[in-house]
mmCIF file of C-alpha atoms in Angstrom:
data_model
loop_
_atom_site.group_PDB
_atom_site.id
_atom_site.type_symbol
_atom_site.label_atom_id
_atom_site.label_comp_id
_atom_site.label_asym_id
_atom_site.label_seq_id
_atom_site.Cartn_x
_atom_site.Cartn_y
_atom_site.Cartn_z
ATOM 1 C CA MET N 1 -19.058 -12.230 62.576
ATOM 2 C CA ARG N 2 -17.490 -15.566 61.632
ATOM 3 C CA LYS N 3 -20.274 -16.269 59.098
ATOM 4 C CA ASN N 4 -19.650 -12.885 57.473
ATOM 5 C CA ALA N 5 -15.909 -13.597 57.243
ATOM 6 C CA ILE N 6 -16.553 -17.009 55.644
ATOM 7 C CA LEU N 7 -19.050 -15.504 53.194
ATOM 8 C CA LEU N 8 -16.610 -12.701 52.279
ATOM 9 C CA ALA N 9 -13.785 -15.234 51.744
ATOM 10 C CA HIS N 10 -16.093 -17.360 49.555
ATOM 11 C CA VAL N 11 -17.082 -14.337 47.440
ATOM 12 C CA MET N 12 -13.421 -13.322 47.026
ATOM 13 C CA ILE N 13 -12.383 -16.832 45.934
ATOM 14 C CA MET N 14 -15.234 -17.017 43.406
ATOM 15 C CA SER N 15 -14.303 -13.560 42.070
ATOM 16 C CA ILE N 16 -10.698 -14.651 41.589
ATOM 17 C CA ILE N 17 -11.738 -17.882 39.834
ATOM 18 C CA PHE N 18 -14.168 -16.117 37.491
ATOM 19 C CA GLY N 19 -11.706 -13.269 36.915
ATOM 20 C CA VAL N 20 -8.919 -15.659 35.904
ATOM 21 C CA THR N 21 -11.286 -17.638 33.690
ATOM 22 C CA ALA N 22 -12.527 -14.514 31.911
ATOM 23 C CA TYR N 23 -8.992 -13.188 31.514
ATOM 24 C CA ALA N 24 -7.658 -16.488 30.158
ATOM 25 C CA GLY N 25 -10.577 -16.766 27.744
ATOM 26 C CA GLU N 26 -9.701 -13.450 26.139
ATOM 27 C CA THR N 27 -6.282 -14.554 24.814
ATOM 28 C CA PRO N 28 -6.264 -14.097 21.009
ATOM 29 C CA LYS N 29 -6.708 -17.462 19.288
ATOM 30 C CA PRO N 30 -7.060 -16.766 15.566
ATOM 31 C CA PHE N 31 -8.255 -19.988 13.908
ATOM 32 C CA GLY N 32 -7.615 -21.808 17.206
ATOM 33 C CA LEU N 33 -3.890 -20.924 17.255
ATOM 34 C CA THR N 34 -2.233 -19.148 20.200
ATOM 35 C CA ILE N 35 0.799 -16.932 19.540
ATOM 36 C CA GLY N 36 3.761 -17.972 21.692
ATOM 37 C CA LYS N 37 2.132 -21.265 22.736
ATOM 38 C CA THR N 38 0.928 -23.394 19.822
ATOM 39 C CA THR N 39 3.646 -25.742 18.548
ATOM 40 C CA TYR N 40 4.542 -26.599 14.962
ATOM 41 C CA THR N 41 3.059 -30.099 15.386
ATOM 42 C CA GLN N 42 -0.206 -28.672 16.737
ATOM 43 C CA VAL N 43 -0.432 -26.248 13.794
ATOM 44 C CA LEU N 44 0.055 -29.101 11.314
ATOM 45 C CA GLU N 45 -2.703 -31.085 13.057
ATOM 46 C CA THR N 46 -5.046 -28.081 12.829
ATOM 47 C CA LEU N 47 -4.286 -27.610 9.110
ATOM 48 C CA GLN N 48 -4.860 -31.314 8.468
ATOM 49 C CA GLN N 49 -8.205 -31.254 10.300
ATOM 50 C CA ARG N 50 -9.308 -28.242 8.274
ATOM 51 C CA GLU N 51 -7.917 -29.770 5.037
ATOM 52 C CA TRP N 52 -5.912 -26.610 4.302
ATOM 53 C CA ASN N 53 -3.010 -26.901 1.850
ATOM 54 C CA PHE N 54 0.290 -25.204 2.646
ATOM 55 C CA GLN N 55 3.892 -24.757 1.555
ATOM 56 C CA GLU N 56 6.697 -24.223 4.064
ATOM 57 C CA TYR N 57 9.495 -21.663 3.552
ATOM 58 C CA ALA N 58 12.670 -20.611 5.363
ATOM 59 C CA LYS N 59 12.095 -17.149 6.888
ATOM 60 C CA LYS N 60 15.370 -15.620 5.708
ATOM 61 C CA GLN N 61 15.957 -16.978 2.203
ATOM 62 C CA LEU N 62 12.251 -17.553 1.458
ATOM 63 C CA LYS N 63 13.405 -20.926 0.147
ATOM 64 C CA PRO N 64 10.731 -23.649 -0.142
ATOM 65 C CA ILE N 65 11.214 -26.487 2.347
ATOM 66 C CA ASP N 66 10.356 -30.031 1.368
ATOM 67 C CA LYS N 67 8.055 -32.034 3.667
ATOM 68 C CA GLU N 68 10.856 -34.552 4.322
ATOM 69 C CA GLU N 69 13.571 -31.944 4.966
ATOM 70 C CA LEU N 70 15.278 -31.559 8.349
ATOM 71 C CA GLY N 71 14.742 -28.279 10.180
ATOM 72 C CA ARG N 72 11.042 -28.055 9.376
ATOM 73 C CA GLY N 73 9.198 -25.800 11.825
ATOM 74 C CA LYS N 74 12.341 -23.994 13.054
ATOM 75 C CA ASN N 75 12.576 -20.358 11.902
ATOM 76 C CA THR N 76 10.231 -21.124 9.020
ATOM 77 C CA PHE N 77 6.752 -20.083 7.936
ATOM 78 C CA LEU N 78 3.817 -21.787 6.268
ATOM 79 C CA SER N 79 1.980 -20.144 3.392
ATOM 80 C CA VAL N 80 -1.556 -21.504 3.762
ATOM 81 C CA ASN N 81 -4.499 -21.581 1.340
ATOM 82 C CA PRO N 82 -7.548 -21.812 3.613
ATOM 83 C CA LYS N 83 -10.675 -23.619 2.389
ATOM 84 C CA ASN N 84 -14.233 -22.666 3.350
ATOM 85 C CA THR N 85 -13.210 -19.269 4.749
ATOM 86 C CA GLU N 86 -14.802 -16.714 2.462
ATOM 87 C CA GLY N 87 -12.877 -13.438 2.587
ATOM 88 C CA VAL N 88 -9.570 -15.000 3.700
ATOM 89 C CA ASN N 89 -7.214 -15.021 0.699
ATOM 90 C CA ASN N 90 -4.073 -16.412 2.326
ATOM 91 C CA MET N 91 -2.360 -16.961 5.681
ATOM 92 C CA MET N 92 1.265 -17.004 6.781
ATOM 93 C CA ILE N 93 2.094 -18.868 10.004
ATOM 94 C CA PHE N 94 5.554 -18.211 11.490
ATOM 95 C CA PHE N 95 7.640 -20.343 13.869
ATOM 96 C CA ASP N 96 10.617 -19.489 16.068
ATOM 97 C CA GLY N 97 13.764 -21.589 16.632
ATOM 98 C CA ASN N 98 11.889 -23.696 19.204
ATOM 99 C CA SER N 99 9.092 -24.637 16.749
ATOM 100 C CA VAL N 100 6.546 -22.430 18.534
ATOM 101 C CA LEU N 101 4.100 -20.078 16.788
ATOM 102 C CA ASP N 102 5.741 -16.648 16.493
ATOM 103 C CA ALA N 103 3.247 -14.693 14.413
ATOM 104 C CA LEU N 104 0.277 -15.026 12.089
ATOM 105 C CA ILE N 105 -0.533 -12.837 9.081
ATOM 106 C CA VAL N 106 -3.943 -13.147 7.424
ATOM 107 C CA VAL N 107 -4.481 -11.590 3.966
ATOM 108 C CA LEU N 108 -8.131 -10.548 3.635
ATOM 109 C CA ASP N 109 -10.703 -9.323 1.170
ATOM 110 C CA PRO N 110 -10.503 -5.483 1.283
ATOM 111 C CA LYS N 111 -14.310 -5.226 1.534
ATOM 112 C CA LEU N 112 -14.054 -6.670 5.046
ATOM 113 C CA PHE N 113 -11.879 -3.857 6.461
ATOM 114 C CA TYR N 114 -14.617 -2.051 8.415
ATOM 115 C CA VAL N 115 -16.378 -5.233 9.539
ATOM 116 C CA ILE N 116 -13.117 -6.651 10.914
ATOM 117 C CA TRP N 117 -12.289 -3.306 12.533
ATOM 118 C CA ASP N 118 -15.637 -3.400 14.346
ATOM 119 C CA GLU N 119 -15.154 -7.021 15.475
ATOM 120 C CA LEU N 120 -11.624 -6.430 16.771
ATOM 121 C CA ASP N 121 -12.769 -3.306 18.650
ATOM 122 C CA LYS N 122 -15.168 -5.518 20.625
ATOM 123 C CA LYS N 123 -12.533 -8.122 21.538
ATOM 124 C CA TYR N 124 -9.242 -6.337 22.127
ATOM 125 C CA ASP N 125 -7.841 -3.219 23.782
ATOM 126 C CA PHE N 126 -7.402 -0.281 21.400
ATOM 127 C CA VAL N 127 -3.806 1.050 21.179
ATOM 128 C CA SER N 128 -3.626 3.435 18.210
ATOM 129 C CA LYS N 129 -5.189 4.366 14.877
ATOM 130 C CA HIS N 130 -3.564 5.913 11.798
ATOM 131 C CA LEU N 131 -5.917 6.200 8.827
ATOM 132 C CA GLU N 132 -4.399 9.133 6.926
ATOM 133 C CA GLY N 133 -1.412 7.146 5.635
ATOM 134 C CA ASP N 134 -0.193 6.486 2.087
ATOM 135 C CA TYR N 135 -0.700 3.170 0.318
ATOM 136 C CA PHE N 136 2.464 1.291 -0.756
ATOM 137 C CA SER N 137 4.545 3.165 1.820
ATOM 138 C CA SER N 138 5.753 2.594 5.362
ATOM 139 C CA ASP N 139 3.007 5.033 6.406
ATOM 140 C CA TYR N 140 0.067 2.834 5.358
ATOM 141 C CA PRO N 141 -3.316 3.183 7.143
ATOM 142 C CA ARG N 142 -3.526 0.859 10.166
ATOM 143 C CA ILE N 143 -5.235 0.209 13.487
ATOM 144 C CA LEU N 144 -3.469 -1.457 16.408
ATOM 145 C CA TRP N 145 -4.970 -3.381 19.341
ATOM 146 C CA GLN N 146 -3.423 -5.328 22.190
ATOM 147 C CA LYS N 147 -4.429 -8.228 24.417
ATOM 148 C CA GLU N 148 -1.986 -9.412 27.049
ATOM 149 C CA ASN N 149 1.427 -9.443 25.294
ATOM 150 C CA ILE N 150 -0.043 -9.796 21.778
ATOM 151 C CA TYR N 151 -0.354 -6.987 19.227
ATOM 152 C CA ILE N 152 -3.131 -7.254 16.642
ATOM 153 C CA GLU N 153 -2.768 -4.880 13.683
ATOM 154 C CA LEU N 154 -5.221 -4.368 10.832
ATOM 155 C CA GLN N 155 -3.253 -2.974 7.880
ATOM 156 C CA LYS N 156 -4.621 -1.344 4.741
ATOM 157 C CA VAL N 157 -1.555 -1.693 2.536
ATOM 158 C CA SER N 158 -3.510 -0.632 -0.572
ATOM 159 C CA ALA N 159 -7.111 -0.303 -1.676
ATOM 160 C CA HIS N 160 -6.962 -3.959 -2.759
ATOM 161 C CA HIS N 161 -4.759 -5.467 -0.043
ATOM 162 C CA ILE N 162 -5.473 -5.660 3.690
ATOM 163 C CA ARG N 163 -3.689 -7.778 6.265
ATOM 164 C CA LEU N 164 -4.271 -8.743 9.855
ATOM 165 C CA VAL N 165 -1.112 -9.368 11.901
ATOM 166 C CA TYR N 166 -1.037 -11.221 15.243
ATOM 167 C CA VAL N 167 2.377 -11.076 16.915
ATOM 168 C CA GLU N 168 4.027 -10.844 20.327
ATOM 169 C CA LYS N 169 4.626 -7.197 21.185
ATOM 170 C CA LEU N 170 8.419 -7.675 21.368
ATOM 171 C CA LEU N 171 8.505 -9.076 17.811
ATOM 172 C CA TYR N 172 6.097 -6.564 16.251
ATOM 173 C CA GLU N 173 8.825 -4.686 14.306
ATOM 174 C CA ASN N 174 10.077 -7.969 12.799
ATOM 175 C CA TYR N 175 6.731 -8.926 11.295
ATOM 176 C CA LYS N 176 4.597 -5.838 10.641
ATOM 177 C CA ASP N 177 6.112 -5.290 7.162
ATOM 178 C CA PHE N 178 7.036 -8.896 6.277
ATOM 179 C CA LEU N 179 6.913 -9.557 2.493
ATOM 180 C CA ARG N 180 5.619 -6.037 1.854
ATOM 181 C CA LYS N 181 7.809 -3.654 -0.122
ATOM 182 C CA THR N 182 7.475 0.104 -0.008
ATOM 183 C CA TYR N 183 7.734 2.138 -3.181
ATOM 184 C CA GLU N 184 8.672 5.553 -1.795
ATOM 185 C CA PRO N 185 12.206 5.747 -3.359
ATOM 186 C CA TYR N 186 10.801 4.606 -6.719
ATOM 187 C CA ARG N 187 7.982 7.171 -6.571
ATOM 188 C CA ARG N 188 10.408 10.000 -5.858
ATOM 189 C CA LYS N 189 12.662 9.119 -8.819
ATOM 190 C CA LYS N 190 9.774 8.458 -11.187
ATOM 191 C CA SER N 191 8.006 11.756 -10.541
ATOM 192 C CA LYS N 192 11.097 14.001 -10.794
ATOM 193 C CA LYS N 193 11.278 16.147 -13.961
ATOM 194 C CA GLY N 194 14.375 17.745 -15.482
ATOM 195 C CA TRP N 195 13.117 21.304 -15.017
ATOM 196 C CA MET N 196 12.816 20.724 -11.291
ATOM 197 C CA ASP N 197 16.561 21.293 -10.926
ATOM 198 C CA ASP N 198 15.857 24.959 -11.787
ATOM 199 C CA LEU N 199 13.527 25.457 -8.845
#
């Protein structure tokens, strides 16, 4: 009886250890960066190791920030030009007021949309899919996944522009449309004809 109890306890402990390890290993780490954990200094080290050029900007005014300027890494973002990453056109890496990674937006080659969709389906938990949307609007086609407290959204903003957004769930609304204008009001005005007032 005692041997069985010891064996059962051993099996339970091993299950917990392997379960925690598997769970921890599934945290999204795009390009080795962890949302909500990686610091500004760690991001700069990663970019230097990869020899990726970047320019830093203030989030609100979109004002370029000099490399010697105070306040670097606090409520700013880096616009990165990755090298040796075929299909990645650009990246934006965002930091909060504590110089911790807030969000990551990757601008991708549109031909990769279905391949990336398939890869993300294997790694993360599916949340929702909306593929009937309109380009250049707030109703663009998109697919949303989640892992832990991170949202991962693949956006098809137009036939020639797709983005992949990694962000904490609570901050999703702040970043999902960053630097992306919608043209719905313009479309409505442009398409209206004088005779339509008679309808």
